[in-house]
Amino acid sequence: METKTDTPAEEAYEYQEPQTHLELLPIKEGTEKLCETIVSQEGFAELHKKIEAFITDEKLKHEYDMLNQRGALLQQKVEAGVEVSDEEVAEFEKLRETLLANKTVTDFHDVQEEVQQLQDKIHQVLAKTFEIGRVPNQEDFDFCSDGFGDCGCS
């Protein structure tokens, strides 16, 4: 009876977690606190309701995906120098107008923008923290706001 033996390379390799310079547990806890702060906001329930209305409507999601795919295809054609026919543009615009006439879609789109703006603001502060090596204040930003509406300009 033959048994499989590990090759020297297999014996030498033992999975190790990537080395980190930071303790992850306090970051996890702070992230959870941030999420709790977001969820406890008065407007969060309404925001979540709009997201839920869209993501649970399979037909609407499919139509939205089709619109995005057609838009990407038209963009690729333009970038490649391929002519886009009037019929293709008209078909895209018709689908776009139909979707934008649906309140669930427009609500979802608005909420997506709001969420993206919040994520961008959080990322700005986080990136600035790594850039300057401390928690940033308003003066550390190149514009008249800390990203959260606190304008230090008087």
JSON list of C-alpha atoms in Angstrom, two decimals:
[
{"chain": "A", "resi": 1, "resn": "MET", "atom": "CA", "xyz": [0.00, 0.00, 0.00]},
{"chain": "A", "resi": 2, "resn": "GLU", "atom": "CA", "xyz": [1.49, 3.27, -1.14]},
{"chain": "A", "resi": 3, "resn": "THR", "atom": "CA", "xyz": [0.91, 6.50, 0.75]},
{"chain": "A", "resi": 4, "resn": "LYS", "atom": "CA", "xyz": [1.23, 9.94, -0.71]},
{"chain": "A", "resi": 5, "resn": "THR", "atom": "CA", "xyz": [4.12, 11.92, 0.64]},
{"chain": "A", "resi": 6, "resn": "ASP", "atom": "CA", "xyz": [4.36, 15.65, 0.47]},
{"chain": "A", "resi": 7, "resn": "THR", "atom": "CA", "xyz": [7.02, 17.15, -1.72]},
{"chain": "A", "resi": 8, "resn": "PRO", "atom": "CA", "xyz": [9.53, 19.44, 0.01]},
{"chain": "A", "resi": 9, "resn": "ALA", "atom": "CA", "xyz": [7.75, 22.50, -1.43]},
{"chain": "A", "resi": 10, "resn": "GLU", "atom": "CA", "xyz": [4.39, 21.32, -0.06]},
{"chain": "A", "resi": 11, "resn": "GLU", "atom": "CA", "xyz": [5.92, 20.60, 3.33]},
{"chain": "A", "resi": 12, "resn": "ALA", "atom": "CA", "xyz": [7.49, 24.06, 3.48]},
{"chain": "A", "resi": 13, "resn": "TYR", "atom": "CA", "xyz": [4.25, 25.86, 2.63]},
{"chain": "A", "resi": 14, "resn": "GLU", "atom": "CA", "xyz": [1.93, 26.56, 5.48]},
{"chain": "A", "resi": 15, "resn": "TYR", "atom": "CA", "xyz": [-0.85, 29.10, 5.02]},
{"chain": "A", "resi": 16, "resn": "GLN", "atom": "CA", "xyz": [-0.41, 32.18, 7.09]},
{"chain": "A", "resi": 17, "resn": "GLU", "atom": "CA", "xyz": [-2.68, 35.16, 7.42]},
{"chain": "A", "resi": 18, "resn": "PRO", "atom": "CA", "xyz": [-1.27, 38.26, 5.73]},
{"chain": "A", "resi": 19, "resn": "GLN", "atom": "CA", "xyz": [0.74, 40.40, 8.12]},
{"chain": "A", "resi": 20, "resn": "THR", "atom": "CA", "xyz": [-1.04, 43.53, 9.18]},
{"chain": "A", "resi": 21, "resn": "HIS", "atom": "CA", "xyz": [0.28, 46.54, 11.01]},
{"chain": "A", "resi": 22, "resn": "LEU", "atom": "CA", "xyz": [-3.06, 47.35, 12.60]},
{"chain": "A", "resi": 23, "resn": "GLU", "atom": "CA", "xyz": [-5.28, 45.55, 15.04]},
{"chain": "A", "resi": 24, "resn": "LEU", "atom": "CA", "xyz": [-8.41, 44.59, 13.10]},
{"chain": "A", "resi": 25, "resn": "LEU", "atom": "CA", "xyz": [-10.79, 44.08, 16.04]},
{"chain": "A", "resi": 26, "resn": "PRO", "atom": "CA", "xyz": [-10.96, 47.80, 17.01]},
{"chain": "A", "resi": 27, "resn": "ILE", "atom": "CA", "xyz": [-11.44, 48.69, 13.33]},
{"chain": "A", "resi": 28, "resn": "LYS", "atom": "CA", "xyz": [-14.24, 46.11, 13.06]},
{"chain": "A", "resi": 29, "resn": "GLU", "atom": "CA", "xyz": [-15.86, 47.52, 16.20]},
{"chain": "A", "resi": 30, "resn": "GLY", "atom": "CA", "xyz": [-15.56, 51.10, 14.92]},
{"chain": "A", "resi": 31, "resn": "THR", "atom": "CA", "xyz": [-17.03, 50.05, 11.57]},
{"chain": "A", "resi": 32, "resn": "GLU", "atom": "CA", "xyz": [-19.94, 48.40, 13.36]},
{"chain": "A", "resi": 33, "resn": "LYS", "atom": "CA", "xyz": [-20.45, 51.61, 15.37]},
{"chain": "A", "resi": 34, "resn": "LEU", "atom": "CA", "xyz": [-20.47, 53.62, 12.12]},
{"chain": "A", "resi": 35, "resn": "CYS", "atom": "CA", "xyz": [-23.06, 51.23, 10.68]},
{"chain": "A", "resi": 36, "resn": "GLU", "atom": "CA", "xyz": [-25.15, 51.53, 13.85]},
{"chain": "A", "resi": 37, "resn": "THR", "atom": "CA", "xyz": [-24.99, 55.32, 13.52]},
{"chain": "A", "resi": 38, "resn": "ILE", "atom": "CA", "xyz": [-26.16, 55.12, 9.91]},
{"chain": "A", "resi": 39, "resn": "VAL", "atom": "CA", "xyz": [-28.98, 52.65, 10.64]},
{"chain": "A", "resi": 40, "resn": "SER", "atom": "CA", "xyz": [-30.21, 54.69, 13.61]},
{"chain": "A", "resi": 41, "resn": "GLN", "atom": "CA", "xyz": [-30.70, 57.81, 11.48]},
{"chain": "A", "resi": 42, "resn": "GLU", "atom": "CA", "xyz": [-34.32, 58.85, 11.11]},
{"chain": "A", "resi": 43, "resn": "GLY", "atom": "CA", "xyz": [-34.20, 58.69, 7.31]},
{"chain": "A", "resi": 44, "resn": "PHE", "atom": "CA", "xyz": [-32.51, 55.30, 7.06]},
{"chain": "A", "resi": 45, "resn": "ALA", "atom": "CA", "xyz": [-35.75, 53.28, 7.14]},
{"chain": "A", "resi": 46, "resn": "GLU", "atom": "CA", "xyz": [-37.11, 55.22, 4.16]},
{"chain": "A", "resi": 47, "resn": "LEU", "atom": "CA", "xyz": [-33.81, 54.90, 2.29]},
{"chain": "A", "resi": 48, "resn": "HIS", "atom": "CA", "xyz": [-33.72, 51.14, 2.92]},
{"chain": "A", "resi": 49, "resn": "LYS", "atom": "CA", "xyz": [-37.37, 50.78, 1.90]},
{"chain": "A", "resi": 50, "resn": "LYS", "atom": "CA", "xyz": [-36.57, 52.32, -1.50]},
{"chain": "A", "resi": 51, "resn": "ILE", "atom": "CA", "xyz": [-33.61, 50.00, -2.01]},
{"chain": "A", "resi": 52, "resn": "GLU", "atom": "CA", "xyz": [-35.69, 46.99, -0.99]},
{"chain": "A", "resi": 53, "resn": "ALA", "atom": "CA", "xyz": [-38.54, 47.94, -3.33]},
{"chain": "A", "resi": 54, "resn": "PHE", "atom": "CA", "xyz": [-36.14, 47.88, -6.26]},
{"chain": "A", "resi": 55, "resn": "ILE", "atom": "CA", "xyz": [-34.06, 44.81, -5.41]},
{"chain": "A", "resi": 56, "resn": "THR", "atom": "CA", "xyz": [-37.09, 42.63, -4.77]},
{"chain": "A", "resi": 57, "resn": "ASP", "atom": "CA", "xyz": [-38.65, 43.45, -8.16]},
{"chain": "A", "resi": 58, "resn": "GLU", "atom": "CA", "xyz": [-36.95, 40.94, -10.49]},
{"chain": "A", "resi": 59, "resn": "LYS", "atom": "CA", "xyz": [-38.59, 42.28, -13.65]},
{"chain": "A", "resi": 60, "resn": "LEU", "atom": "CA", "xyz": [-37.55, 45.84, -12.89]},
{"chain": "A", "resi": 61, "resn": "LYS", "atom": "CA", "xyz": [-34.00, 44.77, -12.01]},
{"chain": "A", "resi": 62, "resn": "HIS", "atom": "CA", "xyz": [-33.77, 42.88, -15.30]},
{"chain": "A", "resi": 63, "resn": "GLU", "atom": "CA", "xyz": [-34.96, 45.90, -17.28]},
{"chain": "A", "resi": 64, "resn": "TYR", "atom": "CA", "xyz": [-32.53, 48.14, -15.39]},
{"chain": "A", "resi": 65, "resn": "ASP", "atom": "CA", "xyz": [-29.66, 45.74, -16.11]},
{"chain": "A", "resi": 66, "resn": "MET", "atom": "CA", "xyz": [-30.66, 45.62, -19.78]},
{"chain": "A", "resi": 67, "resn": "LEU", "atom": "CA", "xyz": [-30.59, 49.42, -19.94]},
{"chain": "A", "resi": 68, "resn": "ASN", "atom": "CA", "xyz": [-27.13, 49.51, -18.36]},
{"chain": "A", "resi": 69, "resn": "GLN", "atom": "CA", "xyz": [-25.85, 46.80, -20.72]},
{"chain": "A", "resi": 70, "resn": "ARG", "atom": "CA", "xyz": [-27.22, 48.59, -23.78]},
{"chain": "A", "resi": 71, "resn": "GLY", "atom": "CA", "xyz": [-25.73, 51.85, -22.59]},
{"chain": "A", "resi": 72, "resn": "ALA", "atom": "CA", "xyz": [-22.34, 50.20, -22.09]},
{"chain": "A", "resi": 73, "resn": "LEU", "atom": "CA", "xyz": [-22.54, 48.59, -25.52]},
{"chain": "A", "resi": 74, "resn": "LEU", "atom": "CA", "xyz": [-23.34, 51.92, -27.17]},
{"chain": "A", "resi": 75, "resn": "GLN", "atom": "CA", "xyz": [-20.47, 53.55, -25.28]},
{"chain": "A", "resi": 76, "resn": "GLN", "atom": "CA", "xyz": [-18.07, 50.81, -26.41]},
{"chain": "A", "resi": 77, "resn": "LYS", "atom": "CA", "xyz": [-19.17, 51.28, -30.01]},
{"chain": "A", "resi": 78, "resn": "VAL", "atom": "CA", "xyz": [-18.58, 55.03, -29.82]},
{"chain": "A", "resi": 79, "resn": "GLU", "atom": "CA", "xyz": [-15.15, 54.54, -28.22]},
{"chain": "A", "resi": 80, "resn": "ALA", "atom": "CA", "xyz": [-14.21, 51.98, -30.90]},
{"chain": "A", "resi": 81, "resn": "GLY", "atom": "CA", "xyz": [-15.29, 54.35, -33.66]},
{"chain": "A", "resi": 82, "resn": "VAL", "atom": "CA", "xyz": [-18.17, 52.11, -34.74]},
{"chain": "A", "resi": 83, "resn": "GLU", "atom": "CA", "xyz": [-21.23, 53.92, -36.00]},
{"chain": "A", "resi": 84, "resn": "VAL", "atom": "CA", "xyz": [-24.27, 53.79, -33.73]},
{"chain": "A", "resi": 85, "resn": "SER", "atom": "CA", "xyz": [-27.51, 53.67, -35.70]},
{"chain": "A", "resi": 86, "resn": "ASP", "atom": "CA", "xyz": [-30.45, 55.97, -35.05]},
{"chain": "A", "resi": 87, "resn": "GLU", "atom": "CA", "xyz": [-32.54, 52.87, -34.30]},
{"chain": "A", "resi": 88, "resn": "GLU", "atom": "CA", "xyz": [-30.11, 51.75, -31.57]},
{"chain": "A", "resi": 89, "resn": "VAL", "atom": "CA", "xyz": [-30.19, 55.18, -29.96]},
{"chain": "A", "resi": 90, "resn": "ALA", "atom": "CA", "xyz": [-33.99, 55.36, -30.21]},
{"chain": "A", "resi": 91, "resn": "GLU", "atom": "CA", "xyz": [-34.35, 51.89, -28.68]},
{"chain": "A", "resi": 92, "resn": "PHE", "atom": "CA", "xyz": [-32.03, 52.84, -25.82]},
{"chain": "A", "resi": 93, "resn": "GLU", "atom": "CA", "xyz": [-33.84, 56.13, -25.20]},
{"chain": "A", "resi": 94, "resn": "LYS", "atom": "CA", "xyz": [-37.25, 54.42, -25.23]},
{"chain": "A", "resi": 95, "resn": "LEU", "atom": "CA", "xyz": [-36.10, 51.88, -22.64]},
{"chain": "A", "resi": 96, "resn": "ARG", "atom": "CA", "xyz": [-34.50, 54.65, -20.59]},
{"chain": "A", "resi": 97, "resn": "GLU", "atom": "CA", "xyz": [-37.64, 56.83, -20.64]},
{"chain": "A", "resi": 98, "resn": "THR", "atom": "CA", "xyz": [-39.82, 53.86, -19.70]},
{"chain": "A", "resi": 99, "resn": "LEU", "atom": "CA", "xyz": [-37.64, 53.03, -16.72]},
{"chain": "A", "resi": 100, "resn": "LEU", "atom": "CA", "xyz": [-37.30, 56.63, -15.57]},
{"chain": "A", "resi": 101, "resn": "ALA", "atom": "CA", "xyz": [-41.09, 56.93, -15.59]},
{"chain": "A", "resi": 102, "resn": "ASN", "atom": "CA", "xyz": [-41.16, 54.28, -12.86]},
{"chain": "A", "resi": 103, "resn": "LYS", "atom": "CA", "xyz": [-41.01, 55.83, -9.38]},
{"chain": "A", "resi": 104, "resn": "THR", "atom": "CA", "xyz": [-39.33, 52.75, -7.91]},
{"chain": "A", "resi": 105, "resn": "VAL", "atom": "CA", "xyz": [-36.47, 53.17, -10.39]},
{"chain": "A", "resi": 106, "resn": "THR", "atom": "CA", "xyz": [-36.07, 56.91, -9.82]},
{"chain": "A", "resi": 107, "resn": "ASP", "atom": "CA", "xyz": [-36.24, 56.42, -6.04]},
{"chain": "A", "resi": 108, "resn": "PHE", "atom": "CA", "xyz": [-33.59, 53.69, -6.27]},
{"chain": "A", "resi": 109, "resn": "HIS", "atom": "CA", "xyz": [-31.38, 55.85, -8.48]},
{"chain": "A", "resi": 110, "resn": "ASP", "atom": "CA", "xyz": [-31.65, 58.80, -6.06]},
{"chain": "A", "resi": 111, "resn": "VAL", "atom": "CA", "xyz": [-30.88, 56.58, -3.08]},
{"chain": "A", "resi": 112, "resn": "GLN", "atom": "CA", "xyz": [-27.92, 55.04, -4.91]},
{"chain": "A", "resi": 113, "resn": "GLU", "atom": "CA", "xyz": [-26.50, 58.52, -5.44]},
{"chain": "A", "resi": 114, "resn": "GLU", "atom": "CA", "xyz": [-27.02, 59.41, -1.78]},
{"chain": "A", "resi": 115, "resn": "VAL", "atom": "CA", "xyz": [-25.31, 56.22, -0.61]},
{"chain": "A", "resi": 116, "resn": "GLN", "atom": "CA", "xyz": [-22.43, 56.76, -3.06]},
{"chain": "A", "resi": 117, "resn": "GLN", "atom": "CA", "xyz": [-21.94, 60.33, -1.82]},
{"chain": "A", "resi": 118, "resn": "LEU", "atom": "CA", "xyz": [-21.82, 59.11, 1.78]},
{"chain": "A", "resi": 119, "resn": "GLN", "atom": "CA", "xyz": [-19.31, 56.39, 0.87]},
{"chain": "A", "resi": 120, "resn": "ASP", "atom": "CA", "xyz": [-17.20, 58.98, -0.95]},
{"chain": "A", "resi": 121, "resn": "LYS", "atom": "CA", "xyz": [-17.22, 61.30, 2.07]},
{"chain": "A", "resi": 122, "resn": "ILE", "atom": "CA", "xyz": [-16.20, 58.49, 4.40]},
{"chain": "A", "resi": 123, "resn": "HIS", "atom": "CA", "xyz": [-13.45, 57.46, 1.98]},
{"chain": "A", "resi": 124, "resn": "GLN", "atom": "CA", "xyz": [-12.15, 61.05, 1.76]},
{"chain": "A", "resi": 125, "resn": "VAL", "atom": "CA", "xyz": [-11.69, 61.23, 5.50]},
{"chain": "A", "resi": 126, "resn": "LEU", "atom": "CA", "xyz": [-10.18, 57.75, 5.68]},
{"chain": "A", "resi": 127, "resn": "ALA", "atom": "CA", "xyz": [-7.76, 58.44, 2.83]},
{"chain": "A", "resi": 128, "resn": "LYS", "atom": "CA", "xyz": [-6.76, 61.77, 4.39]},
{"chain": "A", "resi": 129, "resn": "THR", "atom": "CA", "xyz": [-6.08, 59.97, 7.68]},
{"chain": "A", "resi": 130, "resn": "PHE", "atom": "CA", "xyz": [-3.55, 57.69, 5.99]},
{"chain": "A", "resi": 131, "resn": "GLU", "atom": "CA", "xyz": [-2.11, 60.60, 4.01]},
{"chain": "A", "resi": 132, "resn": "ILE", "atom": "CA", "xyz": [-1.41, 62.87, 6.99]},
{"chain": "A", "resi": 133, "resn": "GLY", "atom": "CA", "xyz": [-1.00, 60.26, 9.73]},
{"chain": "A", "resi": 134, "resn": "ARG", "atom": "CA", "xyz": [-3.70, 61.54, 12.08]},
{"chain": "A", "resi": 135, "resn": "VAL", "atom": "CA", "xyz": [-7.41, 62.23, 12.23]},
{"chain": "A", "resi": 136, "resn": "PRO", "atom": "CA", "xyz": [-7.98, 65.10, 9.80]},
{"chain": "A", "resi": 137, "resn": "ASN", "atom": "CA", "xyz": [-9.78, 68.31, 10.58]},
{"chain": "A", "resi": 138, "resn": "GLN", "atom": "CA", "xyz": [-11.43, 70.75, 8.19]},
{"chain": "A", "resi": 139, "resn": "GLU", "atom": "CA", "xyz": [-8.20, 72.64, 7.49]},
{"chain": "A", "resi": 140, "resn": "ASP", "atom": "CA", "xyz": [-6.61, 69.44, 6.13]},
{"chain": "A", "resi": 141, "resn": "PHE", "atom": "CA", "xyz": [-8.93, 69.39, 3.14]},
{"chain": "A", "resi": 142, "resn": "ASP", "atom": "CA", "xyz": [-8.25, 71.35, -0.04]},
{"chain": "A", "resi": 143, "resn": "PHE", "atom": "CA", "xyz": [-11.83, 72.56, -0.25]},
{"chain": "A", "resi": 144, "resn": "CYS", "atom": "CA", "xyz": [-14.26, 74.44, 1.92]},
{"chain": "A", "resi": 145, "resn": "SER", "atom": "CA", "xyz": [-15.74, 71.43, 3.66]},
{"chain": "A", "resi": 146, "resn": "ASP", "atom": "CA", "xyz": [-14.67, 68.38, 5.60]},
{"chain": "A", "resi": 147, "resn": "GLY", "atom": "CA", "xyz": [-16.93, 66.36, 3.32]},
{"chain": "A", "resi": 148, "resn": "PHE", "atom": "CA", "xyz": [-19.75, 66.33, 5.83]},
{"chain": "A", "resi": 149, "resn": "GLY", "atom": "CA", "xyz": [-21.06, 69.85, 5.40]},
{"chain": "A", "resi": 150, "resn": "ASP", "atom": "CA", "xyz": [-18.87, 71.43, 8.08]},
{"chain": "A", "resi": 151, "resn": "CYS", "atom": "CA", "xyz": [-17.47, 74.41, 6.26]},
{"chain": "A", "resi": 152, "resn": "GLY", "atom": "CA", "xyz": [-14.73, 76.12, 8.19]},
{"chain": "A", "resi": 153, "resn": "CYS", "atom": "CA", "xyz": [-14.95, 79.18, 5.95]},
{"chain": "A", "resi": 154, "resn": "SER", "atom": "CA", "xyz": [-16.31, 82.21, 7.71]}
]
